[in-house]
Tab-separated table of C-alpha atoms in Angstrom:
chain	number	residue	atom	x	y	z
A	1	UNK	CA	20.392	-23.049	55.188
A	2	UNK	CA	19.100	-21.613	58.412
A	3	UNK	CA	21.202	-21.125	61.465
A	4	UNK	CA	21.180	-22.630	64.885
A	5	UNK	CA	20.994	-19.123	66.321
A	6	UNK	CA	17.227	-19.363	65.999
A	7	UNK	CA	16.972	-20.761	69.513
A	8	UNK	CA	18.055	-17.428	70.900
A	9	UNK	CA	15.933	-15.410	68.477
A	10	UNK	CA	12.810	-17.511	69.108
A	11	UNK	CA	13.118	-17.349	72.877
A	12	UNK	CA	13.530	-21.133	73.198
A	13	UNK	CA	15.746	-22.652	75.842
A	14	UNK	CA	18.884	-24.299	74.440
A	15	UNK	CA	18.598	-28.039	75.001
A	16	UNK	CA	14.788	-27.900	75.201
A	17	UNK	CA	12.940	-30.676	73.337
A	18	UNK	CA	11.071	-27.863	71.580
A	19	UNK	CA	14.151	-26.647	69.767
A	20	UNK	CA	15.234	-28.294	66.565
A	21	UNK	CA	18.242	-26.912	64.760
A	22	UNK	CA	16.715	-25.564	61.513
A	23	UNK	CA	20.031	-26.118	59.745
A	24	UNK	CA	19.131	-29.821	59.508
A	25	UNK	CA	15.673	-30.631	60.819
A	26	UNK	CA	16.155	-34.389	60.467
A	27	UNK	CA	18.941	-34.472	63.096
A	28	UNK	CA	16.537	-33.818	65.997
A	29	UNK	CA	15.248	-37.400	66.042
A	30	UNK	CA	18.767	-38.742	66.406
A	31	UNK	CA	19.591	-36.394	69.273
A	32	UNK	CA	16.477	-37.425	71.219
A	33	UNK	CA	17.246	-41.099	70.624
A	34	UNK	CA	20.804	-40.582	71.862
A	35	UNK	CA	19.524	-38.847	75.029
A	36	UNK	CA	17.156	-41.740	75.745
A	37	UNK	CA	19.984	-44.227	75.269
A	38	UNK	CA	22.219	-42.224	77.623
A	39	UNK	CA	19.525	-42.148	80.328
A	40	UNK	CA	18.934	-45.886	79.997
A	41	UNK	CA	22.637	-46.583	80.300
A	42	UNK	CA	22.848	-44.618	83.552
A	43	UNK	CA	20.157	-46.813	85.124
A	44	UNK	CA	21.829	-50.154	84.310
A	45	UNK	CA	22.539	-51.988	87.590
A	46	UNK	CA	26.158	-52.241	88.641
A	47	UNK	CA	25.878	-55.978	89.277
A	48	UNK	CA	27.377	-58.079	86.520
A	49	UNK	CA	24.520	-60.546	85.886
A	50	UNK	CA	23.380	-61.939	82.533
A	51	UNK	CA	20.407	-59.564	82.463
A	52	UNK	CA	22.759	-56.573	82.857
A	53	UNK	CA	24.968	-57.770	80.002
A	54	UNK	CA	21.922	-58.345	77.784
A	55	UNK	CA	20.631	-54.819	78.421
A	56	UNK	CA	24.045	-53.332	77.676
A	57	UNK	CA	24.352	-55.335	74.440
A	58	UNK	CA	20.894	-54.209	73.342
A	59	UNK	CA	21.703	-50.577	74.075
A	60	UNK	CA	25.032	-50.885	72.265
A	61	UNK	CA	23.334	-52.266	69.162
A	62	UNK	CA	20.722	-49.511	69.257
A	63	UNK	CA	23.418	-46.869	69.678
A	64	UNK	CA	25.383	-48.321	66.748
A	65	UNK	CA	22.417	-48.304	64.379
A	66	UNK	CA	21.338	-44.865	65.592
A	67	UNK	CA	24.824	-43.476	64.908
A	68	UNK	CA	24.890	-45.215	61.510
A	69	UNK	CA	21.554	-43.658	60.588
A	70	UNK	CA	22.860	-40.291	61.763
A	71	UNK	CA	25.873	-40.407	59.441
A	72	UNK	CA	23.728	-41.609	56.539
A	73	UNK	CA	21.466	-38.609	57.090
A	74	UNK	CA	24.519	-36.334	57.042
A	75	UNK	CA	25.639	-37.905	53.765
A	76	UNK	CA	22.262	-37.433	52.120
A	77	UNK	CA	22.037	-33.900	53.443
A	78	UNK	CA	25.403	-33.055	51.886
A	79	UNK	CA	24.289	-34.517	48.549
A	80	UNK	CA	21.089	-32.496	48.826
A	81	UNK	CA	23.027	-29.285	49.383
A	82	UNK	CA	25.761	-30.008	46.836
A	83	UNK	CA	23.432	-31.331	44.118
A	84	UNK	CA	23.099	-28.104	42.101
A	85	UNK	CA	26.820	-27.414	42.552
A	86	UNK	CA	27.722	-30.925	41.359
A	87	UNK	CA	25.566	-30.586	38.253
A	88	UNK	CA	27.197	-27.230	37.559
A	89	UNK	CA	30.722	-28.621	38.032
A	90	UNK	CA	29.981	-31.554	35.705
A	91	UNK	CA	29.021	-29.117	32.939
A	92	UNK	CA	32.660	-28.005	32.715
A	93	UNK	CA	33.695	-31.217	30.951
A	94	UNK	CA	30.412	-33.044	30.376
A	95	UNK	CA	29.755	-35.324	27.397
A	96	UNK	CA	27.202	-32.888	26.007
A	97	UNK	CA	29.946	-30.471	24.918
A	98	UNK	CA	30.637	-32.436	21.744
A	99	UNK	CA	26.935	-32.468	20.867
A	100	UNK	CA	26.673	-28.702	21.272
A	101	UNK	CA	29.878	-28.134	19.307
A	102	UNK	CA	28.552	-30.122	16.324
A	103	UNK	CA	25.086	-28.505	16.393
A	104	UNK	CA	25.370	-25.090	14.662
A	105	UNK	CA	22.566	-23.298	16.568
A	106	UNK	CA	24.179	-24.227	19.906
A	107	UNK	CA	27.874	-24.385	18.997
A	108	UNK	CA	28.542	-20.986	20.595
A	109	UNK	CA	27.760	-22.508	24.014
A	110	UNK	CA	31.053	-24.442	23.992
A	111	UNK	CA	33.155	-21.348	23.269
A	112	UNK	CA	35.259	-19.642	25.905
A	113	UNK	CA	34.613	-15.944	26.473
A	114	UNK	CA	37.971	-15.451	28.233
A	115	UNK	CA	41.377	-17.028	27.557
A	116	UNK	CA	42.079	-20.470	28.969
A	117	UNK	CA	45.332	-21.258	27.121
A	118	UNK	CA	46.827	-17.796	26.702
A	119	UNK	CA	48.654	-16.530	29.786
A	120	UNK	CA	49.504	-12.946	28.823
A	121	UNK	CA	47.349	-10.432	26.963
A	122	UNK	CA	47.346	-6.651	26.656
A	123	UNK	CA	44.471	-6.459	29.197
A	124	UNK	CA	45.252	-6.390	32.917
A	125	UNK	CA	41.660	-7.405	33.653
A	126	UNK	CA	41.943	-10.530	31.491
A	127	UNK	CA	45.410	-11.428	32.796
A	128	UNK	CA	44.146	-11.674	36.387
A	129	UNK	CA	41.014	-13.748	35.838
A	130	UNK	CA	42.709	-17.121	36.424
A	131	UNK	CA	44.293	-16.065	39.716
A	132	UNK	CA	41.049	-14.505	40.938
A	133	UNK	CA	39.066	-17.570	39.868
A	134	UNK	CA	41.354	-20.023	41.650
A	135	UNK	CA	41.281	-17.921	44.822
A	136	UNK	CA	37.479	-17.692	44.855
A	137	UNK	CA	37.049	-21.410	44.149
A	138	UNK	CA	39.285	-22.371	47.072
A	139	UNK	CA	37.899	-19.676	49.378
A	140	UNK	CA	34.286	-20.636	48.698
A	141	UNK	CA	34.851	-24.340	49.261
A	142	UNK	CA	36.874	-23.660	52.417
A	143	UNK	CA	34.069	-21.441	53.734
A	144	UNK	CA	31.551	-24.209	53.076
A	145	UNK	CA	33.679	-26.759	54.947
A	146	UNK	CA	34.176	-24.341	57.845
A	147	UNK	CA	30.459	-23.716	58.193
A	148	UNK	CA	29.541	-27.381	57.833
A	149	UNK	CA	32.180	-28.544	60.323
A	150	UNK	CA	30.945	-26.029	62.900
A	151	UNK	CA	27.338	-27.184	62.533
A	152	UNK	CA	28.072	-30.905	62.620
A	153	UNK	CA	30.609	-30.580	65.447
A	154	UNK	CA	27.955	-29.001	67.631
A	155	UNK	CA	25.522	-31.756	66.730
A	156	UNK	CA	27.946	-34.604	67.407
A	157	UNK	CA	29.151	-33.161	70.719
A	158	UNK	CA	25.627	-32.106	71.780
A	159	UNK	CA	26.772	-28.551	72.435
A	160	UNK	CA	23.543	-27.152	71.154
A	161	UNK	CA	22.800	-25.028	68.126
A	162	UNK	CA	25.342	-22.793	66.402
A	163	UNK	CA	24.852	-19.276	67.730
A	164	UNK	CA	27.665	-17.231	66.233
A	165	UNK	CA	29.682	-16.530	63.161
A	166	UNK	CA	28.310	-15.722	59.760
A	167	UNK	CA	24.836	-17.034	60.648
A	168	UNK	CA	24.254	-13.722	62.415
A	169	UNK	CA	24.614	-11.963	59.061
A	170	UNK	CA	23.057	-14.246	56.419
A	171	UNK	CA	20.591	-17.118	56.642
A	172	UNK	CA	22.210	-19.472	54.095
A	173	UNK	CA	26.010	-19.121	54.304
A	174	UNK	CA	26.736	-22.598	52.926
A	175	UNK	CA	24.709	-22.034	49.780
A	176	UNK	CA	26.465	-18.694	49.487
A	177	UNK	CA	29.837	-20.449	49.793
A	178	UNK	CA	28.953	-22.780	46.936
A	179	UNK	CA	27.992	-19.746	44.843
A	180	UNK	CA	31.378	-18.089	45.496
A	181	UNK	CA	33.226	-21.298	44.632
A	182	UNK	CA	31.100	-21.733	41.512
A	183	UNK	CA	31.914	-18.217	40.331
A	184	UNK	CA	35.606	-18.991	40.783
A	185	UNK	CA	35.241	-22.091	38.596
A	186	UNK	CA	33.437	-19.996	36.005
A	187	UNK	CA	36.465	-17.696	35.800
A	188	UNK	CA	38.753	-20.723	35.422
A	189	UNK	CA	36.569	-22.400	32.756
A	190	UNK	CA	34.768	-19.429	31.182
A	191	UNK	CA	32.543	-21.242	28.685
A	192	UNK	CA	29.138	-19.903	27.749
A	193	UNK	CA	27.510	-23.190	28.764
A	194	UNK	CA	29.213	-23.012	32.169
A	195	UNK	CA	27.863	-19.473	32.565
A	196	UNK	CA	24.330	-20.722	31.833
A	197	UNK	CA	24.743	-23.557	34.344
A	198	UNK	CA	26.112	-21.135	36.944
A	199	UNK	CA	23.019	-18.931	36.690
A	200	UNK	CA	20.858	-22.062	36.847
A	201	UNK	CA	22.713	-23.191	39.976
A	202	UNK	CA	22.073	-19.842	41.668
A	203	UNK	CA	18.347	-20.071	40.976
A	204	UNK	CA	18.387	-23.691	42.172
A	205	UNK	CA	19.896	-22.685	45.503
A	206	UNK	CA	17.388	-19.870	45.823
A	207	UNK	CA	14.498	-22.309	45.374
A	208	UNK	CA	16.015	-24.824	47.809
A	209	UNK	CA	16.462	-22.077	50.392
A	210	UNK	CA	12.854	-20.929	49.967
A	211	UNK	CA	11.613	-24.494	50.529
A	212	UNK	CA	13.631	-24.743	53.758
A	213	UNK	CA	12.372	-21.376	54.936
A	214	UNK	CA	8.744	-22.326	54.336
A	215	UNK	CA	9.271	-25.408	56.505
A	216	UNK	CA	10.744	-23.261	59.263
A	217	UNK	CA	7.889	-20.767	59.054
A	218	UNK	CA	5.410	-23.623	59.470
A	219	UNK	CA	7.259	-24.852	62.574
A	220	UNK	CA	8.267	-21.585	64.241
A	221	UNK	CA	5.711	-19.092	62.966
A	222	UNK	CA	6.153	-15.398	63.673
A	223	UNK	CA	9.481	-15.846	65.452
A	224	UNK	CA	11.107	-17.122	62.287
A	225	UNK	CA	9.477	-14.417	60.187
A	226	UNK	CA	10.997	-11.838	62.532
A	227	UNK	CA	14.387	-13.506	62.083
A	228	UNK	CA	14.024	-13.313	58.292
A	229	UNK	CA	13.328	-9.593	58.491
A	230	UNK	CA	16.486	-9.026	60.534
A	231	UNK	CA	18.851	-11.210	58.474
A	232	UNK	CA	19.699	-11.259	54.771
A	233	UNK	CA	19.247	-14.404	52.721
A	234	UNK	CA	22.601	-14.727	50.917
A	235	UNK	CA	24.206	-11.276	50.778
A	236	UNK	CA	24.277	-8.869	53.761
A	237	UNK	CA	22.302	-6.060	52.111
A	238	UNK	CA	21.611	-2.894	54.107
A	239	UNK	CA	18.376	-3.025	56.069
A	240	UNK	CA	16.558	-0.579	53.777
A	241	UNK	CA	17.050	-2.954	50.815
A	242	UNK	CA	15.821	-6.108	52.535
A	243	UNK	CA	12.190	-5.138	52.645
A	244	UNK	CA	11.884	-3.998	49.043
A	245	UNK	CA	9.169	-5.900	47.123
A	246	UNK	CA	10.576	-8.249	44.512
A	247	UNK	CA	8.184	-10.945	43.264
A	248	UNK	CA	4.485	-11.692	43.743
A	249	UNK	CA	3.775	-13.708	46.868
A	250	UNK	CA	2.463	-16.934	45.347
A	251	UNK	CA	0.527	-18.567	42.535
A	252	UNK	CA	1.013	-18.485	38.796
A	253	UNK	CA	2.088	-14.835	38.856
A	254	UNK	CA	5.085	-15.708	41.014
A	255	UNK	CA	6.037	-18.679	38.815
A	256	UNK	CA	5.810	-16.546	35.680
A	257	UNK	CA	7.852	-13.808	37.344
A	258	UNK	CA	10.556	-16.302	38.309
A	259	UNK	CA	10.692	-17.694	34.762
A	260	UNK	CA	10.970	-14.186	33.318
A	261	UNK	CA	13.657	-13.248	35.844
A	262	UNK	CA	15.646	-16.423	35.056
A	263	UNK	CA	15.436	-15.794	31.299
A	264	UNK	CA	16.391	-12.148	31.763
A	265	UNK	CA	19.376	-13.088	33.942
A	266	UNK	CA	20.613	-15.542	31.291
A	267	UNK	CA	20.200	-12.958	28.517
A	268	UNK	CA	21.983	-10.177	30.427
A	269	UNK	CA	24.882	-12.415	31.487
A	270	UNK	CA	25.371	-13.795	27.968
A	271	UNK	CA	25.382	-10.253	26.581
A	272	UNK	CA	28.074	-9.220	29.037
A	273	UNK	CA	30.032	-12.410	28.309
A	274	UNK	CA	29.918	-11.581	24.605
A	275	UNK	CA	31.348	-8.133	25.336
A	276	UNK	CA	34.083	-9.703	27.473
A	277	UNK	CA	34.841	-12.232	24.708
A	278	UNK	CA	35.318	-9.448	22.176
A	279	UNK	CA	37.613	-7.623	24.588
A	280	UNK	CA	39.558	-10.845	25.228
A	281	UNK	CA	40.052	-11.594	21.524
A	282	UNK	CA	41.141	-8.022	20.818
A	283	UNK	CA	43.654	-8.257	23.680
A	284	UNK	CA	45.469	-11.310	22.289
A	285	UNK	CA	48.934	-11.014	20.767
A	286	UNK	CA	48.260	-12.207	17.205
A	287	UNK	CA	49.570	-12.057	13.658
A	288	UNK	CA	47.140	-12.643	10.780
A	289	UNK	CA	47.392	-13.480	7.079
A	290	UNK	CA	44.685	-14.186	4.517
A	291	UNK	CA	44.343	-17.836	5.562
A	292	UNK	CA	45.863	-18.046	9.050
A	293	UNK	CA	45.978	-16.581	12.525
A	294	UNK	CA	48.974	-17.008	14.815
A	295	UNK	CA	48.332	-16.607	18.546
A	296	UNK	CA	51.053	-16.161	21.147
A	297	UNK	CA	50.556	-17.596	24.616
A	298	UNK	CA	52.917	-14.988	26.062
A	299	UNK	CA	53.544	-11.311	25.360
A	300	UNK	CA	55.178	-10.919	21.936
A	301	UNK	CA	55.008	-8.038	19.479
A	302	UNK	CA	53.285	-8.578	16.104
A	303	UNK	CA	56.629	-7.980	14.360
A	304	UNK	CA	58.264	-10.779	16.354
A	305	UNK	CA	55.351	-13.110	15.587
A	306	UNK	CA	55.702	-12.295	11.895
A	307	UNK	CA	59.413	-13.134	12.074
A	308	UNK	CA	58.707	-16.444	13.832
A	309	UNK	CA	56.188	-17.464	11.154
A	310	UNK	CA	58.537	-16.440	8.321
A	311	UNK	CA	61.462	-18.317	9.885
A	312	UNK	CA	59.376	-21.471	10.280
A	313	UNK	CA	58.127	-21.280	6.679
A	314	UNK	CA	61.702	-20.952	5.431
A	315	UNK	CA	62.147	-24.618	6.339
A	316	UNK	CA	61.460	-26.860	3.327
A	317	UNK	CA	60.073	-29.724	5.416
A	318	UNK	CA	57.527	-27.391	7.021
A	319	UNK	CA	56.422	-26.043	3.635
A	320	UNK	CA	55.889	-29.581	2.317
A	321	UNK	CA	53.712	-30.463	5.292
A	322	UNK	CA	51.535	-27.412	4.742
A	323	UNK	CA	51.241	-27.974	0.991
A	324	UNK	CA	49.717	-31.417	1.589
A	325	UNK	CA	46.564	-29.703	2.858
A	326	UNK	CA	45.972	-27.694	-0.314
A	327	UNK	CA	45.753	-24.021	-1.168
A	328	UNK	CA	42.381	-23.328	0.467
A	329	UNK	CA	43.288	-24.607	3.931
A	330	UNK	CA	43.068	-22.395	7.015
A	331	UNK	CA	45.563	-22.508	9.868
A	332	UNK	CA	45.550	-21.592	13.537
A	333	UNK	CA	49.104	-21.483	14.876
A	334	UNK	CA	50.364	-21.219	18.441
A	335	UNK	CA	53.617	-19.636	19.605
A	336	UNK	CA	54.989	-20.399	23.057
A	337	UNK	CA	58.377	-20.810	24.764
A	338	UNK	CA	60.124	-24.103	24.010
A	339	UNK	CA	59.959	-25.143	27.690
A	340	UNK	CA	56.205	-24.666	27.851
A	341	UNK	CA	53.644	-27.438	27.418
A	342	UNK	CA	49.894	-26.844	27.179
A	343	UNK	CA	47.594	-29.854	27.081
A	344	UNK	CA	44.899	-28.077	25.038
A	345	UNK	CA	47.359	-27.405	22.184
A	346	UNK	CA	48.028	-30.453	19.932
A	347	UNK	CA	51.762	-30.592	20.533
A	348	UNK	CA	54.520	-32.944	21.602
A	349	UNK	CA	54.780	-33.093	25.400
A	350	UNK	CA	57.672	-34.024	27.633
A	351	UNK	CA	57.728	-37.099	29.816
A	352	UNK	CA	54.933	-36.666	32.326
A	353	UNK	CA	54.265	-33.069	31.215
A	354	UNK	CA	50.811	-31.996	30.132
A	355	UNK	CA	50.727	-28.445	31.486
A	356	UNK	CA	53.999	-26.694	32.315
A	357	UNK	CA	54.637	-22.952	32.151
A	358	UNK	CA	57.922	-22.042	33.881
A	359	UNK	CA	58.572	-18.333	34.177
A	360	UNK	CA	62.349	-18.537	33.643
A	361	UNK	CA	62.229	-19.353	29.926
A	362	UNK	CA	64.728	-18.148	27.304
A	363	UNK	CA	63.201	-15.201	25.397
A	364	UNK	CA	65.057	-16.264	22.239
A	365	UNK	CA	63.738	-19.830	22.072
A	366	UNK	CA	60.179	-20.365	20.867
A	367	UNK	CA	58.167	-23.056	19.168
A	368	UNK	CA	55.283	-22.659	16.758
A	369	UNK	CA	52.612	-25.326	16.367
A	370	UNK	CA	50.819	-25.285	13.012
A	371	UNK	CA	47.268	-26.680	13.037
A	372	UNK	CA	44.855	-26.893	10.125
A	373	UNK	CA	41.381	-25.865	11.205
A	374	UNK	CA	37.813	-26.295	10.032
A	375	UNK	CA	35.704	-23.151	10.144
A	376	UNK	CA	31.930	-22.940	10.507
A	377	UNK	CA	31.970	-20.182	7.910
A	378	UNK	CA	34.764	-18.554	5.942
A	379	UNK	CA	33.260	-15.054	6.017
A	380	UNK	CA	35.567	-13.743	8.750
A	381	UNK	CA	36.952	-10.218	8.509
A	382	UNK	CA	39.699	-10.310	11.124
A	383	UNK	CA	41.393	-12.518	13.726
A	384	UNK	CA	38.441	-12.133	16.098
A	385	UNK	CA	35.988	-13.480	13.526
A	386	UNK	CA	38.411	-16.260	12.542
A	387	UNK	CA	38.810	-17.519	16.112
A	388	UNK	CA	35.055	-17.487	16.726
A	389	UNK	CA	34.507	-19.805	13.746
A	390	UNK	CA	37.056	-22.530	14.527
A	391	UNK	CA	35.436	-25.933	15.088
A	392	UNK	CA	38.234	-28.502	14.738
A	393	UNK	CA	42.032	-28.532	14.722
A	394	UNK	CA	44.394	-31.019	13.064
A	395	UNK	CA	48.108	-30.830	14.016
A	396	UNK	CA	50.450	-30.307	11.054
A	397	UNK	CA	53.918	-29.467	12.369
A	398	UNK	CA	55.839	-28.293	15.419
A	399	UNK	CA	58.824	-26.053	14.743
A	400	UNK	CA	61.445	-24.927	17.276
A	401	UNK	CA	63.103	-21.605	16.490
A	402	UNK	CA	66.137	-19.716	17.798
A	403	UNK	CA	65.239	-16.045	17.437
A	404	UNK	CA	68.763	-14.968	18.367
A	405	UNK	CA	70.062	-16.603	15.180
A	406	UNK	CA	66.838	-16.456	13.117
A	407	UNK	CA	66.977	-20.136	12.287
A	408	UNK	CA	64.965	-23.320	12.730
A	409	UNK	CA	66.369	-25.593	15.429
A	410	UNK	CA	64.119	-28.558	14.716
A	411	UNK	CA	60.952	-29.436	12.788
A	412	UNK	CA	59.057	-32.151	14.663
A	413	UNK	CA	56.324	-34.558	13.718
A	414	UNK	CA	52.869	-33.477	14.867
A	415	UNK	CA	51.549	-34.940	18.080
A	416	UNK	CA	50.346	-38.539	17.436
A	417	UNK	CA	47.476	-38.148	19.912
A	418	UNK	CA	45.387	-35.212	21.027
A	419	UNK	CA	44.369	-34.993	24.652
A	420	UNK	CA	40.661	-34.343	25.231
A	421	UNK	CA	40.120	-35.551	21.649
A	422	UNK	CA	36.382	-36.037	22.126
A	423	UNK	CA	35.865	-32.806	24.053
A	424	UNK	CA	35.845	-29.315	22.516
A	425	UNK	CA	38.619	-27.489	24.348
A	426	UNK	CA	39.677	-23.867	24.456
A	427	UNK	CA	41.371	-22.571	21.318
A	428	UNK	CA	42.958	-19.513	22.919
């Protein structure tokens, strides 16, 4: 988006019919119509005849429909701006996830490259990603609303174009705000497919911004080109970086360059995500056997995890449940405090609870949820390889354990229903 500060930069007089706010070029027609209606209203005779009433009614109807059209334009403009962001947000829980998960060449796209269930790991970097993501998502959306409210307030109150704020620094602050919010959502839902959609969204906003800027160059000529040279597009780079050549000016060379740049960006980001995924998996608190991996949602030593598994398996009812699935079955088990409930884990939940993680839990009371899993391949070498190959989980048993007494408190039936049953969710 381009700022209303252009009036000052272009040497145009604020309020002049020449000046259209480049932030929304379609608004100018409404403003002129409103000015004409205001002038007509001032010339209505003060006498209260039928002709006077008819003129006032006509002007009122025109003003109503003009205002209605104005708000419709605002609505469409918002959809236009938020379109790439909306498509990106929908990818978080879109129906295509199940298709990708069941198609081997693309199944990796549904995986998470950072924890979504696990709260505590041995990595400080991984432990903070949820808090940072939530902060950026809220901050970015708030910045977008602040910028939009400033622009539309000036338009509605006829105070002229926006001349201050962040528009002095970057030309498209609202697109930039959506990018910040989108990155926050990526940290909250760090799937590979969401990463791909995030990069696609960034390129989409770049292309939308270039279209808007070409329109402004056609209307304002050299003045707007001077403004572009003095102001960054999305990020306030130093002046010496703004003029560096990037892509060919136009034609098939530019289109090919953009396609190559997009493909390269996807490849580089996926490579880094793969590195982060490996670091995340190695940072989990786990205990592994030949046919199972036990993951703790909170910080627990491997020795304690081993004790929890052994205590649960000492219960005859639990052993019978596991034996029903045969000797070659594989299991992914979750350990978490008894007061905790996580919707992505197939477990019994309390009344109205789907996601509850109180910090004041008893360190002696834990529950372990046994799930039988299907693997894409059984050629894993360690817990990292095991977790990357999980495709489906079936709940087997939920066991509550008192570590202070090393005994089973209760062995529960598995959850009768799995939330998000038709959507591949995070497994760690």
